[in-house]
GROMACS .gro file of N, CA and C in nm:
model
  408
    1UNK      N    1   0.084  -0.118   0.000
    1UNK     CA    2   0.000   0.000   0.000
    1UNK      C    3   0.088   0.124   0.000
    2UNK      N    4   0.086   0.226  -0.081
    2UNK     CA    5   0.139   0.329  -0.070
    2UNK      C    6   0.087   0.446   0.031
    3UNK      N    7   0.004   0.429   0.114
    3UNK     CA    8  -0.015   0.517   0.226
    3UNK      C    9   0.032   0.457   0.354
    4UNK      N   10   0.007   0.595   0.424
    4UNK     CA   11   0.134   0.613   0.591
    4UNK      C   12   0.055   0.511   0.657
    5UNK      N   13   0.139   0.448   0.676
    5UNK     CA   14   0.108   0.323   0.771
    5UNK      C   15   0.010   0.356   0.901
    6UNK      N   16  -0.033   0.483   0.932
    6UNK     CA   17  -0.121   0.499   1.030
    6UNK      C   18  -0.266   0.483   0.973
    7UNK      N   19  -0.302   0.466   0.862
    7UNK     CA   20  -0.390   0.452   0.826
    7UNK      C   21  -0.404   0.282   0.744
    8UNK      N   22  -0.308   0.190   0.746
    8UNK     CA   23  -0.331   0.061   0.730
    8UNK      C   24  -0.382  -0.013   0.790
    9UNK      N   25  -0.454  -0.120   0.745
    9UNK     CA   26  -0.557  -0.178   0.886
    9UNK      C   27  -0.442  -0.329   0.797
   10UNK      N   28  -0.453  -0.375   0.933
   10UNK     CA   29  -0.353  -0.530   0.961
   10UNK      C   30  -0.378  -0.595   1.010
   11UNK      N   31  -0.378  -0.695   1.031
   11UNK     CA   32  -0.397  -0.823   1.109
   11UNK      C   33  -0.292  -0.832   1.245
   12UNK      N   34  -0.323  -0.850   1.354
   12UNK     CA   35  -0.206  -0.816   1.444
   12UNK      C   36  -0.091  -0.927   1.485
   13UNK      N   37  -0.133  -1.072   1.374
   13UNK     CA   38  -0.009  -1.107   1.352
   13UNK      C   39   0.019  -1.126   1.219
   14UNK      N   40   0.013  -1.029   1.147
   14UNK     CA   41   0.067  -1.013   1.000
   14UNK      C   42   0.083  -0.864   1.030
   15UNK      N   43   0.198  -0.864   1.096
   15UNK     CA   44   0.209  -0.674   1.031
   15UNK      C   45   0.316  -0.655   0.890
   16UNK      N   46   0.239  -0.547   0.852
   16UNK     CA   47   0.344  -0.530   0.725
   16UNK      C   48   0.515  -0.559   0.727
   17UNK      N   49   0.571  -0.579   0.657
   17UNK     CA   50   0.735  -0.593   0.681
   17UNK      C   51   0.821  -0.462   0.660
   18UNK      N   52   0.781  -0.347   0.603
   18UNK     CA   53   0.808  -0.236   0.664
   18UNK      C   54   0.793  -0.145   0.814
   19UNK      N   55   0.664  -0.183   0.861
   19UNK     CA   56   0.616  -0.140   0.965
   19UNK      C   57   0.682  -0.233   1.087
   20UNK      N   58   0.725  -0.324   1.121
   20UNK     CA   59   0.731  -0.461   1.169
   20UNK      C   60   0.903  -0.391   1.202
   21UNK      N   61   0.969  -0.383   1.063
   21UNK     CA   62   1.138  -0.383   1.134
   21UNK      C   63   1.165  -0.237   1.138
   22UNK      N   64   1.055  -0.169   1.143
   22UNK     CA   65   1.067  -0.020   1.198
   22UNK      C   66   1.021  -0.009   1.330
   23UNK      N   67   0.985  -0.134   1.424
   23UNK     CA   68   0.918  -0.068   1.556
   23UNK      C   69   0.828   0.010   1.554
   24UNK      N   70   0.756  -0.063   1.472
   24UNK     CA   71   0.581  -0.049   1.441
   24UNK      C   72   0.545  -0.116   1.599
   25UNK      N   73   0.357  -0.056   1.642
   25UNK     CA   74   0.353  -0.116   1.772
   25UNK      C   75   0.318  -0.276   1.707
   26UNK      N   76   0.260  -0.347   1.787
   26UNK     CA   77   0.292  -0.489   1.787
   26UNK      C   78   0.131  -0.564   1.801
   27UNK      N   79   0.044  -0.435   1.843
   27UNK     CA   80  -0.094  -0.441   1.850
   27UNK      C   81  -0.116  -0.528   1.998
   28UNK      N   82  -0.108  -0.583   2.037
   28UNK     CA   83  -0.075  -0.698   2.175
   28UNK      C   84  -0.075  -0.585   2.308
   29UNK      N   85   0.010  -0.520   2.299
   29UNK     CA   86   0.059  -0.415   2.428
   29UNK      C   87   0.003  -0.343   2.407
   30UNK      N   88  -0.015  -0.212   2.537
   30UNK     CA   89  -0.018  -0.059   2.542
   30UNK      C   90   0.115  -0.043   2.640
   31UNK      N   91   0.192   0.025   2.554
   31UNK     CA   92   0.275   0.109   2.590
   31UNK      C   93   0.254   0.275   2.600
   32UNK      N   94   0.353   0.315   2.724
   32UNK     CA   95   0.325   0.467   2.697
   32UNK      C   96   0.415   0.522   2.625
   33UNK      N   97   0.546   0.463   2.538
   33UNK     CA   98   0.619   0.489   2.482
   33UNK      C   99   0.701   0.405   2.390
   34UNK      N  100   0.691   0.430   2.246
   34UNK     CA  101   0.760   0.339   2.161
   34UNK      C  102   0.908   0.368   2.171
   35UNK      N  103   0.996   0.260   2.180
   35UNK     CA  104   1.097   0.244   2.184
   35UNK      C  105   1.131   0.294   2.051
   36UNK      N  106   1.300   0.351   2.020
   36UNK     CA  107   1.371   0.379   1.930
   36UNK      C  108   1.477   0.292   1.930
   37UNK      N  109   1.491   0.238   1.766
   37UNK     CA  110   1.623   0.165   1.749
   37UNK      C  111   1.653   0.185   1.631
   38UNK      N  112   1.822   0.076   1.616
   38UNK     CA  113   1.842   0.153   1.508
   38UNK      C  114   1.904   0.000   1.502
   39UNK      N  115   1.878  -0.094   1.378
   39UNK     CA  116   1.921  -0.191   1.387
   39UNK      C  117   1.987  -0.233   1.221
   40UNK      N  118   2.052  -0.368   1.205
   40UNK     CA  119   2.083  -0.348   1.090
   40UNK      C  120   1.989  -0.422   0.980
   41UNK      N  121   1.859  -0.517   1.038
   41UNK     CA  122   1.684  -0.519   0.942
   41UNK      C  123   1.686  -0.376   0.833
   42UNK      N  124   1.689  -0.289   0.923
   42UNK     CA  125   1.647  -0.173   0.906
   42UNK      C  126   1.740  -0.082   0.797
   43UNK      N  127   1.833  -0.114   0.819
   43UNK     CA  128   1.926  -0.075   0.703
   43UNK      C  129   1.906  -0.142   0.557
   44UNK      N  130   1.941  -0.314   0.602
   44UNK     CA  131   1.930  -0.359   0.481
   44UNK      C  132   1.773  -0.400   0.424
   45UNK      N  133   1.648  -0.314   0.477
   45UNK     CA  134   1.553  -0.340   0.421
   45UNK      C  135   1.549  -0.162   0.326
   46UNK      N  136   1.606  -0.090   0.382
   46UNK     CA  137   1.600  -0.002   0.298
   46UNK      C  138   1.713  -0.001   0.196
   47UNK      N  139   1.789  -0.082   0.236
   47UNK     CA  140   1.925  -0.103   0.061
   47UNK      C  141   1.803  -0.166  -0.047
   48UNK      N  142   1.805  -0.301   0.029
   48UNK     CA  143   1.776  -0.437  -0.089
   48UNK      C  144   1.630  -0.456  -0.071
   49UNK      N  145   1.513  -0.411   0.018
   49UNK     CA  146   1.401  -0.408  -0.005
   49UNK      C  147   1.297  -0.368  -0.168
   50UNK      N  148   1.222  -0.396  -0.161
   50UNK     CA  149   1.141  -0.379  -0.322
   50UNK      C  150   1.066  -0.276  -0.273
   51UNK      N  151   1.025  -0.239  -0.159
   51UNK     CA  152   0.939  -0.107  -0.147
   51UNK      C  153   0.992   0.029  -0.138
   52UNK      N  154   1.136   0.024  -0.114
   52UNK     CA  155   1.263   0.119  -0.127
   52UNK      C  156   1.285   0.129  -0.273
   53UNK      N  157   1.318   0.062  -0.309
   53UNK     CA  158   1.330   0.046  -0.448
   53UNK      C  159   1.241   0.098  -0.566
   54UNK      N  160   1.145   0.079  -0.498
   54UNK     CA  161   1.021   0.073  -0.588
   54UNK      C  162   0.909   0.240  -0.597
   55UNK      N  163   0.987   0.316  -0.445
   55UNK     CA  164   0.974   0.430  -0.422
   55UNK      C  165   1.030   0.529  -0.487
   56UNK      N  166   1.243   0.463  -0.493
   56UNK     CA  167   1.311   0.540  -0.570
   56UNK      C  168   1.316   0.553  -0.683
   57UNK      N  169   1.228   0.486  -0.784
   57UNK     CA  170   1.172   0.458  -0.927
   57UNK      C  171   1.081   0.536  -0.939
   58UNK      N  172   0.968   0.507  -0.905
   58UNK     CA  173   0.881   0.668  -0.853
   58UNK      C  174   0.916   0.810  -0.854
   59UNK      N  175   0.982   0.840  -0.755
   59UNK     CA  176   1.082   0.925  -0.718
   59UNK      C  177   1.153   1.002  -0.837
   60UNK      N  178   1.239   0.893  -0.898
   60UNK     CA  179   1.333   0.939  -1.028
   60UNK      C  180   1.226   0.996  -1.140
   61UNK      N  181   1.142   0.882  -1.159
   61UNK     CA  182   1.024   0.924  -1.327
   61UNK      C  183   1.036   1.079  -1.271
   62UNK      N  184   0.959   1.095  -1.117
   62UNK     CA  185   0.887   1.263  -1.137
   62UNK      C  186   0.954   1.359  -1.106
   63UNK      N  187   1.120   1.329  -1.041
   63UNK     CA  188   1.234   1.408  -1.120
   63UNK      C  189   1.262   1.449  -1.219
   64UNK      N  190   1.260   1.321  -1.338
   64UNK     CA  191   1.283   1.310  -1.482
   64UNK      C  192   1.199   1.400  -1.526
   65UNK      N  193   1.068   1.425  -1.482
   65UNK     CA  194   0.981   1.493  -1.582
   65UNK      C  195   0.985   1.649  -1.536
   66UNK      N  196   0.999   1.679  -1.408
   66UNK     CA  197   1.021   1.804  -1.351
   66UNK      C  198   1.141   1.831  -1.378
   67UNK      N  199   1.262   1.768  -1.357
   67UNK     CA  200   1.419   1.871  -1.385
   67UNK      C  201   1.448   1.837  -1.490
   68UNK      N  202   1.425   1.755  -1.571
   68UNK     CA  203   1.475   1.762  -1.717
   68UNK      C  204   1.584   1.656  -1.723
   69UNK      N  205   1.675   1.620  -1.839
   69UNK     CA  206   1.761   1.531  -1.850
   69UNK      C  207   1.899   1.636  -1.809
   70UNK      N  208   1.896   1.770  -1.719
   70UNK     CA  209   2.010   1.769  -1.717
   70UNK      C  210   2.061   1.716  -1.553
   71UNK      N  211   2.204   1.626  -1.517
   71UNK     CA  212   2.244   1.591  -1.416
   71UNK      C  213   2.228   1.710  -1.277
   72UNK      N  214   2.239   1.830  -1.328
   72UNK     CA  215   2.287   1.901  -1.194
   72UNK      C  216   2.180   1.922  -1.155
   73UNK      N  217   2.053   1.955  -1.305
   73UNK     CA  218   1.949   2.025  -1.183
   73UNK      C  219   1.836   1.895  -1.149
   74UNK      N  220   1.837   1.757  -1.177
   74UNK     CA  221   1.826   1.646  -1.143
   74UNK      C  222   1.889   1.680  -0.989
   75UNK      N  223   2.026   1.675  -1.003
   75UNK     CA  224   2.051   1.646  -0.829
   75UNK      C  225   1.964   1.774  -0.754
   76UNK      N  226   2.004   1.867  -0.798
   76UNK     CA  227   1.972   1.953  -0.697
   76UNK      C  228   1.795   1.922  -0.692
   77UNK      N  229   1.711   1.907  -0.759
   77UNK     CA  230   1.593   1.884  -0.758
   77UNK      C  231   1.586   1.753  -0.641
   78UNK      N  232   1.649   1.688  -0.707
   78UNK     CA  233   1.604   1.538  -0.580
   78UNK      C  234   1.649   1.581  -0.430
   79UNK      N  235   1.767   1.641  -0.411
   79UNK     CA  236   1.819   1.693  -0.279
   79UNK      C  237   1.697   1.745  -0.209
   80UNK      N  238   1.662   1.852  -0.271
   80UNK     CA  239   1.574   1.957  -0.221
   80UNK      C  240   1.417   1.895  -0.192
   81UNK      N  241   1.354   1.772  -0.298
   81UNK     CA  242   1.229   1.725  -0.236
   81UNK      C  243   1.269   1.650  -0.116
   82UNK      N  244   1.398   1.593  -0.129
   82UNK     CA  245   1.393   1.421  -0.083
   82UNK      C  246   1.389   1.538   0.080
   83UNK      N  247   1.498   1.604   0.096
   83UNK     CA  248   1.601   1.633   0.216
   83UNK      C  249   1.511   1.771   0.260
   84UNK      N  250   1.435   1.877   0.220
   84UNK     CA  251   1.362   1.978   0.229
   84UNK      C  252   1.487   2.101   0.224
   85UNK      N  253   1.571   2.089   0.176
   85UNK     CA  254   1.684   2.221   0.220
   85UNK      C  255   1.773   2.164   0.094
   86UNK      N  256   1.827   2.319   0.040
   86UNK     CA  257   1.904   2.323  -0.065
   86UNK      C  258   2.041   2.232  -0.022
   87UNK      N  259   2.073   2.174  -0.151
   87UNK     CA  260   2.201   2.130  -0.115
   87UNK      C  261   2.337   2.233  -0.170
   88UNK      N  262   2.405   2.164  -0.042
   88UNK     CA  263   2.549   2.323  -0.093
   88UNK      C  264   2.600   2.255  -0.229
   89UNK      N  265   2.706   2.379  -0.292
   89UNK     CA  266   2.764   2.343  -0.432
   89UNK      C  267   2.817   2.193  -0.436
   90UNK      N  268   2.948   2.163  -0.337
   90UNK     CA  269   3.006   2.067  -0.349
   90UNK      C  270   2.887   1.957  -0.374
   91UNK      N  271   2.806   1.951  -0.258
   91UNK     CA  272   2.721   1.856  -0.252
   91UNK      C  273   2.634   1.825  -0.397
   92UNK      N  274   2.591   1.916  -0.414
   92UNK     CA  275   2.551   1.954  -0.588
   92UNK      C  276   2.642   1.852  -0.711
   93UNK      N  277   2.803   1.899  -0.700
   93UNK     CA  278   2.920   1.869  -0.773
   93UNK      C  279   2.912   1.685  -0.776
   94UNK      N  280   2.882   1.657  -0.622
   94UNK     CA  281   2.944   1.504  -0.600
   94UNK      C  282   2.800   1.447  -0.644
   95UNK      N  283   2.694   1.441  -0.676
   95UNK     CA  284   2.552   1.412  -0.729
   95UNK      C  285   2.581   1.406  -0.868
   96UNK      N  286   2.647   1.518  -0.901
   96UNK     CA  287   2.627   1.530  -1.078
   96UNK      C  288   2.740   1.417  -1.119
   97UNK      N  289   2.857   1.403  -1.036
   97UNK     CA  290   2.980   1.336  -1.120
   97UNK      C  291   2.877   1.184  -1.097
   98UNK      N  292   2.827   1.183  -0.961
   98UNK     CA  293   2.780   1.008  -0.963
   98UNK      C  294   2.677   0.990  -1.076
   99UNK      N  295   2.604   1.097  -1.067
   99UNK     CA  296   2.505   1.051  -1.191
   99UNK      C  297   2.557   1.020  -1.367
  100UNK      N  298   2.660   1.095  -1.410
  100UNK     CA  299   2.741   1.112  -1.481
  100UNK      C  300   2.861   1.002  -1.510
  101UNK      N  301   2.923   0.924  -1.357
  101UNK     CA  302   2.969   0.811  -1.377
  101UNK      C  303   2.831   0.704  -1.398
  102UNK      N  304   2.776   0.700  -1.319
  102UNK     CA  305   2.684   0.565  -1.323
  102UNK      C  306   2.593   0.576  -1.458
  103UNK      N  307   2.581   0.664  -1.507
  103UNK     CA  308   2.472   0.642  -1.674
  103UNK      C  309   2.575   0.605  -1.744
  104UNK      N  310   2.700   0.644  -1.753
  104UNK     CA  311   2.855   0.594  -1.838
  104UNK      C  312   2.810   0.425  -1.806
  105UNK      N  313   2.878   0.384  -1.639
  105UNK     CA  314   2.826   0.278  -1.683
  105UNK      C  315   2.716   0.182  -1.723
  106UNK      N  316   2.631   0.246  -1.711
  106UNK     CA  317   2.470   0.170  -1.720
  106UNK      C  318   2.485   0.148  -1.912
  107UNK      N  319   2.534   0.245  -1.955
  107UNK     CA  320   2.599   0.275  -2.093
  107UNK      C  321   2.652   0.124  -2.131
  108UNK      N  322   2.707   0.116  -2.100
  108UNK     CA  323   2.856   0.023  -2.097
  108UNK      C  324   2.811  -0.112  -2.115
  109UNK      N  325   2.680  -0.129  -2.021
  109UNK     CA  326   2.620  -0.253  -1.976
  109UNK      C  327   2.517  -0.268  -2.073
  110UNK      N  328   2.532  -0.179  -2.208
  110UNK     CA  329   2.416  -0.197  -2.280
  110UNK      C  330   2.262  -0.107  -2.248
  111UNK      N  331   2.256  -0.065  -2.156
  111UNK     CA  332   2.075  -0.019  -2.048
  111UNK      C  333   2.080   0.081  -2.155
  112UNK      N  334   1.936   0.067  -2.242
  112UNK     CA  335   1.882   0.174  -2.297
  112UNK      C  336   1.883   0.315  -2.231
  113UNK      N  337   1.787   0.316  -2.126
  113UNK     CA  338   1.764   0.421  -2.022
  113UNK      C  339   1.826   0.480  -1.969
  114UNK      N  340   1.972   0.467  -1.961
  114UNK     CA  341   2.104   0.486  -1.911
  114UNK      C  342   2.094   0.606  -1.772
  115UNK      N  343   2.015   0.684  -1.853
  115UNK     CA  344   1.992   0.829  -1.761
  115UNK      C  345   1.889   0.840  -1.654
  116UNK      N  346   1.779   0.742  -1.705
  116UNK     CA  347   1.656   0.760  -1.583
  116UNK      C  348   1.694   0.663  -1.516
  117UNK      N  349   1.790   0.499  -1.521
  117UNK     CA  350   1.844   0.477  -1.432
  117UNK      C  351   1.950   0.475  -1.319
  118UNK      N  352   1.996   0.559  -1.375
  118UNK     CA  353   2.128   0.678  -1.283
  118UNK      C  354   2.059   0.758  -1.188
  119UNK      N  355   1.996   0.795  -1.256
  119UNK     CA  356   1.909   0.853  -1.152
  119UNK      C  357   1.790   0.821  -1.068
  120UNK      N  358   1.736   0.690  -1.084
  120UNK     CA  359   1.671   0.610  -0.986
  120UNK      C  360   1.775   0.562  -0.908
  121UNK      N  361   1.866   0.538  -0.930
  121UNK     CA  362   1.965   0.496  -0.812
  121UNK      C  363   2.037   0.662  -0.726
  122UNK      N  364   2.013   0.693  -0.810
  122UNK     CA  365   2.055   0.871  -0.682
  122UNK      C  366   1.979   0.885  -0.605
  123UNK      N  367   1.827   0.882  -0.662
  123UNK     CA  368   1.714   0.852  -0.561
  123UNK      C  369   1.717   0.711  -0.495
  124UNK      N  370   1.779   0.603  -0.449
  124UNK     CA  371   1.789   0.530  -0.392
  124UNK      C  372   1.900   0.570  -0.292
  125UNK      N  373   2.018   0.603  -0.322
  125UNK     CA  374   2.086   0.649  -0.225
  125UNK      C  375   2.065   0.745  -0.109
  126UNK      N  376   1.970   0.873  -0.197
  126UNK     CA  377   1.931   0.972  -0.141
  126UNK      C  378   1.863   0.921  -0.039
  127UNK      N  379   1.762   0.819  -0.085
  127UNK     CA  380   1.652   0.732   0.013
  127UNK      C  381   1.730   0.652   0.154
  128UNK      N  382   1.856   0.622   0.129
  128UNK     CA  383   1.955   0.599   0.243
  128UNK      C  384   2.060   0.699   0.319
  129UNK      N  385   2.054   0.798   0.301
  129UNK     CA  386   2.139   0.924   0.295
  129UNK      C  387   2.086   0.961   0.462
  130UNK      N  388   2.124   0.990   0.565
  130UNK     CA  389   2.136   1.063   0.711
  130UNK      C  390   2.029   1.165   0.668
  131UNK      N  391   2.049   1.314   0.598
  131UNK     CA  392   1.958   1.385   0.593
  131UNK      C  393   1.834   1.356   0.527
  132UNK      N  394   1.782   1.266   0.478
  132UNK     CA  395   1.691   1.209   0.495
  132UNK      C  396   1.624   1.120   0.570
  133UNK      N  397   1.658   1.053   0.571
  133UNK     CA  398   1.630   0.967   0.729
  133UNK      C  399   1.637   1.003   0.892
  134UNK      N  400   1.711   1.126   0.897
  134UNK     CA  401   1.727   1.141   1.021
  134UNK      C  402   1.653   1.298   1.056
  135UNK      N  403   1.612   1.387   1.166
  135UNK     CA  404   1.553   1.554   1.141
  135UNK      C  405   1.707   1.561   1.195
  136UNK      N  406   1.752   1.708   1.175
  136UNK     CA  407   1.905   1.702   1.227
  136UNK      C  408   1.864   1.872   1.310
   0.00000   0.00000   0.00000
């Protein structure tokens, strides 16, 4: 389901597998306070998961169609929805060379798309990136 998990109705022993290795509640208890963790489920469901994945594909198309095929303002566009705050130059610089190496190789490997998948994977990284994931 693509809506906020506060509005999913579940079975309370089938919780979703996003909600579940995020310290979702557990439905069973009342607690007066959900615990915070930070585990490594949680990492590698947002690397190698299909709903991560499948977000940053999303993500990239309505980049693609809003910033255009050029790399910089691609990055700076994804920075700024993903993260809510401009990204500085350098930060800008190191987006454009990755996008710029990785369509080379997507190139290389034959991938038609070369460019909208360079940049679904920027938006995948971005999707793992501290200023996104974390309020600072």
């Amino acid at each position: 389901s693509l809506r906020r998990s506060v509005y999913l109705r579940w079975m309370r022993n089938d919780a979703p597998e996003m909600v579940a290795t995020f310290d979702g509640p557990d439905c069973f208890n009342s607690v007066p306070q959900r615990e915070v963790t930070t585990t490594a489920p949680q990492a590698l469901l947002l690397l190698n998961g299909s709903f991560a994945a499948d977000r940053a594909r999303a993500f990239a198309e309505r980049a693609w169609r809003s910033a255009g095929s050029s790399p910089r303002q691609q990055a700076q566009w994804v920075y700024w929805r993903a993260c809510g705050r401009e990204p500085s130059s350098a930060l800008v610089d190191t987006m454009e060379s990755f996008l710029l190496e990785t369509r080379a190789e997507w190139e290389a490997a034959g991938q038609e798309d070369a460019g909208r998948v360079a940049l679904r994977d920027l938006c995948h990284t971005i999707f793992n990136a501290n200023p996104f994931l974390a309020i600072e």
